[in-house]
Tab-separated table of C-alpha atoms in Angstrom:
chain	number	residue	atom	x	y	z
A	1	MET	CA	12.133	208.236	91.603
A	2	SER	CA	15.643	207.891	92.852
A	3	ASN	CA	15.513	204.240	93.524
A	4	GLN	CA	14.276	203.752	90.118
A	5	GLN	CA	16.272	200.973	88.032
A	6	ILE	CA	17.323	203.159	84.550
A	7	GLU	CA	17.809	200.832	81.635
A	8	ILE	CA	19.682	202.486	78.725
A	9	HIS	CA	18.826	201.536	75.540
A	10	VAL	CA	20.631	201.741	72.037
A	11	LEU	CA	18.753	202.959	69.083
A	12	THR	CA	19.571	202.910	65.666
A	13	SER	CA	17.035	204.401	63.551
A	14	LEU	CA	14.024	206.781	65.312
A	15	SER	CA	11.974	204.132	63.820
A	16	ASP	CA	12.571	202.161	66.532
A	17	ILE	CA	10.688	204.605	69.059
A	18	SER	CA	7.356	206.723	68.347
A	19	GLU	CA	7.451	210.369	68.129
A	20	ALA	CA	5.037	210.677	71.062
A	21	GLU	CA	7.548	208.557	73.483
A	22	TRP	CA	10.894	210.526	72.257
A	23	ASP	CA	9.042	214.528	72.104
A	24	ALA	CA	7.642	213.884	75.334
A	25	CYS	CA	10.779	214.156	76.535
A	26	ALA	CA	12.520	216.319	74.061
A	27	CYS	CA	9.658	218.941	73.932
A	28	PRO	CA	7.133	218.185	76.269
A	29	GLU	CA	5.797	221.416	76.153
A	30	SER	CA	4.801	221.397	72.617
A	31	ASN	CA	1.351	219.909	73.758
A	32	GLU	CA	0.468	223.472	74.730
A	33	SER	CA	2.668	225.476	72.116
A	34	ARG	CA	6.052	225.520	69.644
A	35	PRO	CA	8.226	223.485	70.912
A	36	ILE	CA	11.575	225.527	72.269
A	37	ASP	CA	13.676	224.044	69.975
A	38	PRO	CA	12.848	222.283	67.117
A	39	PHE	CA	15.515	220.691	65.961
A	40	THR	CA	16.199	217.748	68.742
A	41	THR	CA	12.073	217.132	68.296
A	42	HIS	CA	11.878	213.534	66.760
A	43	ARG	CA	10.518	214.884	63.216
A	44	PHE	CA	13.587	217.281	62.450
A	45	LEU	CA	16.099	214.313	63.037
A	46	LYS	CA	13.639	211.759	61.518
A	47	ALA	CA	13.929	214.035	58.717
A	48	LEU	CA	17.888	213.575	58.756
A	49	GLU	CA	17.828	209.686	59.399
A	50	ASP	CA	14.889	209.734	56.872
A	51	SER	CA	16.671	211.255	54.040
A	52	GLY	CA	20.095	210.078	53.950
A	53	SER	CA	21.681	212.914	55.555
A	54	VAL	CA	22.704	211.100	58.044
A	55	GLY	CA	23.626	207.676	58.480
A	56	THR	CA	25.602	204.886	56.386
A	57	GLY	CA	28.443	206.898	54.162
A	58	THR	CA	27.918	210.128	55.715
A	59	GLY	CA	30.710	209.815	59.327
A	60	TRP	CA	27.129	210.219	61.098
A	61	THR	CA	25.952	206.827	62.340
A	62	PRO	CA	22.821	207.028	64.800
A	63	ARG	CA	23.265	205.876	68.001
A	64	TYR	CA	20.504	207.457	69.927
A	65	LEU	CA	20.560	206.762	73.671
A	66	VAL	CA	16.912	206.551	75.366
A	67	ALA	CA	16.788	205.878	79.443
A	68	TYR	CA	14.042	203.680	80.609
A	69	ALA	CA	12.681	203.500	83.801
A	70	GLY	CA	10.345	200.373	83.800
A	71	GLU	CA	8.371	200.615	80.219
A	72	MET	CA	8.381	204.560	80.314
A	73	ALA	CA	11.397	206.681	78.617
A	74	ILE	CA	12.930	209.225	81.040
A	75	ALA	CA	15.425	210.708	78.933
A	76	VAL	CA	16.966	210.621	75.374
A	77	THR	CA	19.383	212.261	73.379
A	78	PRO	CA	20.302	212.387	69.112
A	79	ALA	CA	23.648	210.583	69.466
A	80	TYR	CA	25.962	209.591	66.877
A	81	ALA	CA	28.898	208.008	66.045
A	82	LYS	CA	31.308	209.858	63.621
A	83	THR	CA	34.421	209.141	61.746
A	84	HIS	CA	35.088	212.681	61.129
A	85	SER	CA	34.550	216.148	62.738
A	86	GLN	CA	32.373	217.726	59.766
A	87	GLY	CA	29.542	219.447	60.513
A	88	GLU	CA	30.218	220.055	64.275
A	89	TYR	CA	31.207	223.504	64.489
A	90	VAL	CA	33.121	222.808	67.637
A	91	PHE	CA	36.394	222.528	66.409
A	92	ASP	CA	38.738	219.397	67.720
A	93	TYR	CA	40.821	219.026	64.788
A	94	SER	CA	43.551	219.768	66.900
A	95	TRP	CA	42.840	217.059	69.288
A	96	ALA	CA	42.580	214.685	66.804
A	97	HIS	CA	45.716	215.133	64.836
A	98	ALA	CA	48.185	215.542	67.838
A	99	TYR	CA	45.497	212.017	69.089
A	100	GLU	CA	46.935	210.380	65.732
A	101	ARG	CA	50.783	211.441	66.125
A	102	ALA	CA	51.341	210.250	69.458
A	103	GLY	CA	50.102	207.034	68.409
A	104	GLY	CA	46.278	206.389	68.837
A	105	ARG	CA	42.815	206.727	66.784
A	106	TYR	CA	40.684	209.402	67.492
A	107	TYR	CA	37.979	208.051	65.037
A	108	PRO	CA	35.251	206.909	65.495
A	109	LYS	CA	34.279	208.991	67.990
A	110	LEU	CA	30.956	209.271	69.962
A	111	GLN	CA	28.425	212.592	69.848
A	112	ILE	CA	25.817	214.130	71.389
A	113	SER	CA	24.757	216.631	69.029
A	114	VAL	CA	21.857	217.639	66.411
A	115	PRO	CA	24.268	217.105	62.519
A	116	PHE	CA	24.930	220.118	60.926
A	117	THR	CA	23.254	222.532	63.602
A	118	PRO	CA	25.400	224.676	65.881
A	119	ALA	CA	22.463	225.781	67.730
A	120	THR	CA	22.232	225.743	71.815
A	121	GLY	CA	19.877	223.570	73.141
A	122	ARG	CA	19.409	220.953	75.669
A	123	ARG	CA	21.214	217.571	74.859
A	124	PHE	CA	19.715	215.932	77.583
A	125	LEU	CA	16.403	215.497	76.535
A	126	ALA	CA	14.460	214.646	80.534
A	127	ARG	CA	10.603	214.268	80.863
A	128	PRO	CA	9.848	217.028	83.489
A	129	GLY	CA	10.957	215.590	86.876
A	130	TYR	CA	13.212	213.282	85.425
A	131	GLU	CA	15.973	215.819	84.392
A	132	GLU	CA	18.329	215.194	87.137
A	133	MET	CA	18.304	211.612	86.683
A	134	GLY	CA	17.853	211.442	83.017
A	135	GLN	CA	21.332	212.792	82.389
A	136	SER	CA	22.972	211.166	84.774
A	137	ALA	CA	21.677	208.303	83.401
A	138	LEU	CA	22.104	209.600	79.945
A	139	VAL	CA	26.262	210.437	80.587
A	140	GLN	CA	27.252	207.347	81.914
A	141	GLY	CA	25.097	205.418	79.087
A	142	ALA	CA	27.035	207.649	76.909
A	143	VAL	CA	30.585	206.874	78.571
A	144	GLN	CA	29.946	203.384	78.758
A	145	LEU	CA	29.025	203.015	75.272
A	146	ALA	CA	31.715	204.965	73.911
A	147	SER	CA	34.293	202.907	76.769
A	148	GLU	CA	32.805	199.885	75.761
A	149	ASN	CA	33.196	200.375	71.795
A	150	GLN	CA	36.247	201.656	72.208
A	151	LEU	CA	36.024	205.085	71.039
A	152	SER	CA	38.970	207.656	71.941
A	153	SER	CA	35.985	210.173	72.932
A	154	LEU	CA	32.585	211.263	73.833
A	155	HIS	CA	31.631	215.067	72.487
A	156	ILE	CA	28.178	216.592	73.543
A	157	THR	CA	28.230	220.483	71.732
A	158	TYR	CA	26.011	223.338	72.408
A	159	CYS	CA	24.608	222.069	75.591
A	160	THR	CA	23.135	224.586	77.564
A	161	GLU	CA	25.080	225.785	80.665
A	162	ALA	CA	23.117	224.809	83.266
A	163	GLU	CA	23.998	221.101	81.393
A	164	ALA	CA	27.165	222.307	81.148
A	165	GLU	CA	27.499	223.095	84.756
A	166	ALA	CA	26.240	219.471	85.438
A	167	GLY	CA	28.687	217.940	83.403
A	168	ARG	CA	31.502	218.977	84.486
A	169	ALA	CA	30.502	218.256	88.036
A	170	MET	CA	30.007	214.625	86.673
A	171	GLY	CA	33.541	215.056	85.540
A	172	LEU	CA	33.394	215.513	82.105
A	173	LEU	CA	35.526	218.860	80.870
A	174	HIS	CA	34.033	222.017	79.973
A	175	ARG	CA	35.308	224.019	76.808
A	176	THR	CA	33.233	226.876	75.664
A	177	SER	CA	33.624	229.034	72.318
A	178	GLN	CA	30.877	232.279	71.383
A	179	GLN	CA	28.359	232.820	68.805
A	180	PHE	CA	26.380	236.247	68.001
A	181	HIS	CA	22.738	236.187	69.259
A	182	TRP	CA	20.220	239.378	68.570
A	183	GLU	CA	18.326	239.965	72.080
A	184	ASN	CA	14.430	241.234	71.627
A	185	THR	CA	14.426	243.724	74.846
A	186	ASP	CA	10.776	244.585	74.128
A	187	TYR	CA	11.281	246.397	70.590
A	188	ALA	CA	7.853	247.713	69.512
A	189	ASN	CA	9.204	247.558	65.575
A	190	PHE	CA	12.894	248.076	63.540
A	191	ASP	CA	13.270	251.557	64.369
A	192	ALA	CA	13.103	250.959	68.235
A	193	PHE	CA	15.545	248.458	67.935
A	194	LEU	CA	17.571	250.627	65.755
A	195	ALA	CA	16.958	253.894	68.048
A	196	SER	CA	18.836	251.557	70.721
A	197	LEU	CA	21.903	252.031	68.673
A	198	ALA	CA	24.607	254.078	68.251
A	199	ALA	CA	23.988	257.604	65.426
A	200	ARG	CA	27.019	255.697	63.274
A	201	LYS	CA	25.695	252.291	63.077
A	202	ARG	CA	21.958	253.029	63.361
A	203	LYS	CA	22.565	254.927	59.816
A	204	ASN	CA	24.937	251.867	58.117
A	205	ILE	CA	21.927	249.801	59.027
A	206	ARG	CA	19.626	252.036	57.368
A	207	LYS	CA	21.920	252.328	53.936
A	208	GLU	CA	22.544	248.304	54.091
A	209	ARG	CA	19.120	247.990	54.370
A	210	ALA	CA	18.061	251.093	51.476
A	211	THR	CA	21.522	249.507	49.402
A	212	ALA	CA	19.796	246.158	49.708
A	213	GLN	CA	16.085	247.036	48.543
A	214	THR	CA	18.230	248.087	44.666
A	215	PHE	CA	17.917	244.610	43.494
A	216	GLY	CA	14.898	245.170	41.723
A	217	GLY	CA	12.857	242.816	42.887
A	218	THR	CA	10.474	241.673	45.539
A	219	ILE	CA	11.626	239.910	49.064
A	220	HIS	CA	8.951	237.685	50.725
A	221	GLN	CA	8.927	236.005	54.163
A	222	PHE	CA	6.525	232.556	53.512
A	223	THR	CA	5.732	230.065	56.471
A	224	GLY	CA	3.726	227.324	57.092
A	225	ASP	CA	1.534	226.597	54.162
A	226	GLN	CA	2.811	229.309	52.723
A	227	ILE	CA	5.675	227.200	51.539
A	228	GLU	CA	5.408	225.595	48.597
A	229	PRO	CA	7.638	222.812	46.412
A	230	GLU	CA	8.726	225.146	43.842
A	231	HIS	CA	10.176	227.564	46.856
A	232	TRP	CA	12.736	224.371	47.267
A	233	ASP	CA	13.615	223.842	44.282
A	234	ALA	CA	15.223	227.181	44.417
A	235	PHE	CA	16.255	226.778	47.857
A	236	TRP	CA	17.900	223.339	46.545
A	237	THR	CA	20.129	225.604	44.253
A	238	PHE	CA	20.788	228.637	46.676
A	239	TYR	CA	21.898	225.920	49.754
A	240	GLN	CA	23.924	223.579	47.177
A	241	ASP	CA	25.955	226.581	45.584
A	242	THR	CA	26.831	227.673	49.541
A	243	GLY	CA	27.372	224.498	50.882
A	244	ALA	CA	29.920	223.716	48.475
A	245	ARG	CA	32.107	226.645	48.403
A	246	LYS	CA	32.177	226.130	52.347
A	247	TRP	CA	32.461	222.293	53.195
A	248	GLY	CA	33.023	220.642	49.721
A	249	THR	CA	29.589	218.928	49.694
A	250	PRO	CA	26.642	220.113	51.044
A	251	TYR	CA	25.380	218.177	54.736
A	252	LEU	CA	22.128	217.937	53.395
A	253	THR	CA	20.549	216.000	51.057
A	254	ARG	CA	17.927	217.679	48.296
A	255	ALA	CA	15.190	214.998	50.339
A	256	PHE	CA	15.216	216.332	53.241
A	257	PHE	CA	13.806	219.027	51.865
A	258	ASP	CA	11.404	217.379	50.217
A	259	ILE	CA	10.292	215.633	53.919
A	260	ALA	CA	10.896	219.457	55.477
A	261	GLN	CA	7.944	220.373	53.531
A	262	GLU	CA	5.886	217.386	54.774
A	263	THR	CA	6.586	217.197	58.395
A	264	LEU	CA	8.899	220.446	58.942
A	265	ARG	CA	7.240	223.310	56.877
A	266	ASP	CA	5.383	224.760	60.299
A	267	ASP	CA	9.161	225.368	62.018
A	268	ILE	CA	10.503	227.704	59.193
A	269	LEU	CA	10.761	230.555	57.931
A	270	LEU	CA	12.163	231.130	54.403
A	271	VAL	CA	13.123	234.783	53.078
A	272	LEU	CA	13.057	234.523	49.590
A	273	ALA	CA	14.133	237.302	46.713
A	274	GLU	CA	12.084	237.321	44.019
A	275	ARG	CA	13.001	239.125	40.726
A	276	ASN	CA	11.876	239.249	37.344
A	277	GLY	CA	9.822	236.231	38.133
A	278	ARG	CA	12.566	234.208	39.332
A	279	TRP	CA	13.696	233.463	42.876
A	280	ILE	CA	17.052	234.477	43.114
A	281	ALA	CA	18.219	234.218	46.911
A	282	GLY	CA	16.927	232.785	50.011
A	283	ALA	CA	17.815	232.299	53.936
A	284	MET	CA	16.253	228.978	56.119
A	285	ASN	CA	15.342	229.753	59.507
A	286	MET	CA	14.070	227.401	62.425
A	287	ILE	CA	11.400	228.496	64.570
A	288	GLY	CA	11.179	228.336	68.184
A	289	LYS	CA	9.347	229.067	70.705
A	290	GLY	CA	11.528	231.786	71.864
A	291	THR	CA	14.106	231.955	69.433
A	292	LEU	CA	14.158	232.277	65.396
A	293	TYR	CA	17.279	230.648	64.531
A	294	GLY	CA	18.834	231.285	61.272
A	295	ARG	CA	20.434	228.437	59.508
A	296	TYR	CA	21.307	228.512	55.418
A	297	TRP	CA	21.753	231.216	52.324
A	298	GLY	CA	22.085	231.105	48.917
A	299	CYS	CA	22.135	232.997	45.466
A	300	THR	CA	22.504	232.554	41.759
A	301	GLU	CA	22.452	236.666	41.716
A	302	ASP	CA	25.014	238.428	44.071
A	303	HIS	CA	23.702	241.805	45.228
A	304	ALA	CA	25.070	244.568	47.268
A	305	CYS	CA	24.185	244.103	50.978
A	306	LEU	CA	21.366	241.429	49.994
A	307	HIS	CA	23.133	239.150	52.245
A	308	PHE	CA	23.197	241.457	55.196
A	309	GLU	CA	18.873	241.944	54.259
A	310	LEU	CA	17.842	238.677	53.616
A	311	CYS	CA	19.770	236.909	56.886
A	312	TYR	CA	19.710	239.268	59.598
A	313	TYR	CA	17.792	242.252	59.047
A	314	GLN	CA	14.383	240.161	58.224
A	315	ALA	CA	15.164	237.659	60.935
A	316	ILE	CA	14.801	240.736	63.563
A	317	ASP	CA	12.107	241.829	61.556
A	318	TYR	CA	10.207	238.682	61.905
A	319	ALA	CA	11.522	238.249	65.486
A	320	ILE	CA	9.654	241.596	66.589
A	321	THR	CA	6.497	240.928	65.148
A	322	HIS	CA	6.003	237.725	66.678
A	323	GLY	CA	7.422	238.379	70.178
A	324	GLN	CA	10.470	236.258	69.880
A	325	THR	CA	12.667	236.816	72.315
A	326	ARG	CA	16.131	236.192	70.307
A	327	VAL	CA	17.547	235.563	67.028
A	328	GLU	CA	20.597	233.069	66.856
A	329	ALA	CA	22.389	233.515	63.559
A	330	GLY	CA	24.521	230.652	63.433
A	331	ALA	CA	28.190	230.156	63.960
A	332	GLN	CA	31.171	232.742	63.711
A	333	GLY	CA	31.214	236.302	62.116
A	334	ASP	CA	32.087	239.102	63.365
A	335	HIS	CA	30.391	240.916	60.434
A	336	LYS	CA	26.810	240.160	62.871
A	337	LEU	CA	28.192	242.614	65.492
A	338	ALA	CA	27.433	245.656	63.065
A	339	ARG	CA	24.355	244.662	63.013
A	340	GLY	CA	23.299	243.630	66.374
A	341	TYR	CA	24.091	240.701	67.585
A	342	LEU	CA	26.527	240.731	70.663
A	343	PRO	CA	28.575	237.443	71.474
A	344	VAL	CA	27.790	235.024	73.953
A	345	THR	CA	28.873	232.065	74.968
A	346	THR	CA	28.357	228.885	74.254
A	347	HIS	CA	29.024	225.359	75.628
A	348	SER	CA	30.356	221.946	75.202
A	349	LEU	CA	31.236	218.966	77.844
A	350	HIS	CA	33.482	215.714	76.856
A	351	TRP	CA	35.177	212.749	78.297
A	352	ILE	CA	38.226	211.357	76.775
A	353	ALA	CA	39.307	207.873	77.177
A	354	ASP	CA	43.171	208.248	77.886
A	355	PRO	CA	43.990	210.029	80.962
A	356	GLY	CA	47.323	211.099	79.924
A	357	PHE	CA	45.339	213.180	76.802
A	358	ALA	CA	42.577	213.746	78.852
A	359	ASN	CA	45.024	215.560	81.366
A	360	ALA	CA	46.192	217.890	78.750
A	361	VAL	CA	42.821	218.899	76.813
A	362	GLU	CA	41.817	219.954	80.694
A	363	LYS	CA	44.456	222.261	80.614
A	364	TYR	CA	44.407	223.395	77.100
A	365	LEU	CA	40.016	224.064	78.174
A	366	VAL	CA	41.074	226.498	81.349
A	367	ALA	CA	43.335	228.736	78.815
A	368	GLU	CA	41.198	228.097	76.404
A	369	ARG	CA	37.746	229.262	78.251
A	370	GLU	CA	39.661	232.397	79.738
A	371	ALA	CA	40.684	233.528	76.136
A	372	VAL	CA	37.142	233.160	75.348
A	373	ASP	CA	35.532	235.639	78.144
A	374	ASN	CA	38.586	238.160	76.871
A	375	ASP	CA	37.205	238.008	73.818
A	376	ILE	CA	33.596	238.134	74.744
A	377	ASP	CA	34.127	241.371	76.699
A	378	VAL	CA	36.318	242.785	73.848
A	379	LEU	CA	34.032	242.240	71.395
A	380	THR	CA	30.842	243.085	73.622
A	381	SER	CA	32.829	246.615	74.366
A	382	TYR	CA	33.014	247.351	70.598
A	383	GLY	CA	28.924	246.501	69.819
A	384	PRO	CA	26.606	248.950	68.120
A	385	PHE	CA	24.416	249.769	71.085
A	386	LYS	CA	24.714	252.997	72.963
A	387	LYS	CA	27.033	253.176	75.739
A	388	SER	CA	25.531	256.290	77.866
A	389	SER	CA	21.871	257.531	77.467
A	390	GLY	CA	23.761	261.022	76.470
A	391	GLU	CA	25.434	259.588	73.689
A	392	GLU	CA	24.624	261.660	70.374
A	393	LYS	CA	20.998	260.563	68.661
């Protein structure tokens, strides 16, 4: 395979590659089971594109890279020309400001990521057996695309640790940050999870769950064919409210949720709260082969602890019941620590065209990685789990 000639094609639409060809690289395991990463499937990325959530006027212009060996696609990656840094969750605003203060033009830049999705997963999506060749070809192709188009930089966000190590070996800059994930250590049920916690933390979670139930209604979990169009009508209202408060303008369009009903509902878990015949709050999760990914939350009524119940505790319940090993609860949020979600390291890779600026960023990243490691150590020490077998039960 090493002697094969590799060609990189740049696609402006996923309509230019078949679902079977893309997914043979993105999720080859899906022939036998659920995709490990639901966000890099052809159907998810195309839903973003077809709904207008990415594309003209959004600041996310598709530039998907496909590596071909002869007639066969051996590797693909979701890449976008960006005219801003919104919806990435690995923030480079300070880099942009410094670059522009020095007289440079930071935007547009090239971004390899899943838009609006701070979830770790493979970014260099290669057919089995072509992993090393595929990653090398895609990195070289992305750097060449950025350089030839006089883009300031390339950013590969929420890649795997293995990809980060390989990227560093290829000369890319390595950045770390942190998230909070819940890990399933073969808990039989939610009470078994609670039994692993220190007494005070266990008591607090029980109190929060009991308080959440006082909202005067019923909590439902829906997935697959259980999800109905009316659920999306309600969730769109929730999503708009949260999106407007967090980002100014929601990233996803209404059409995305209509497409999700048609093509993504088997990949989705909706947790909805119903009160007096009305949906009043909800959380949307994406279901991977071994991981549940918490994505969006919103409400039309405020009730104590309902957010914690719908977003965190219902997700843990689902993961335990369905044998999933992890819940990723999205970006940021130290408040997740007390609810059983521990800090973990996330990774990104960067290439900057200007050598002087690249050197300055590299020095900054060395200090930042050390700070992230220290922060994770400190936060972990404050985690809710029992510190020893002899701790109070």
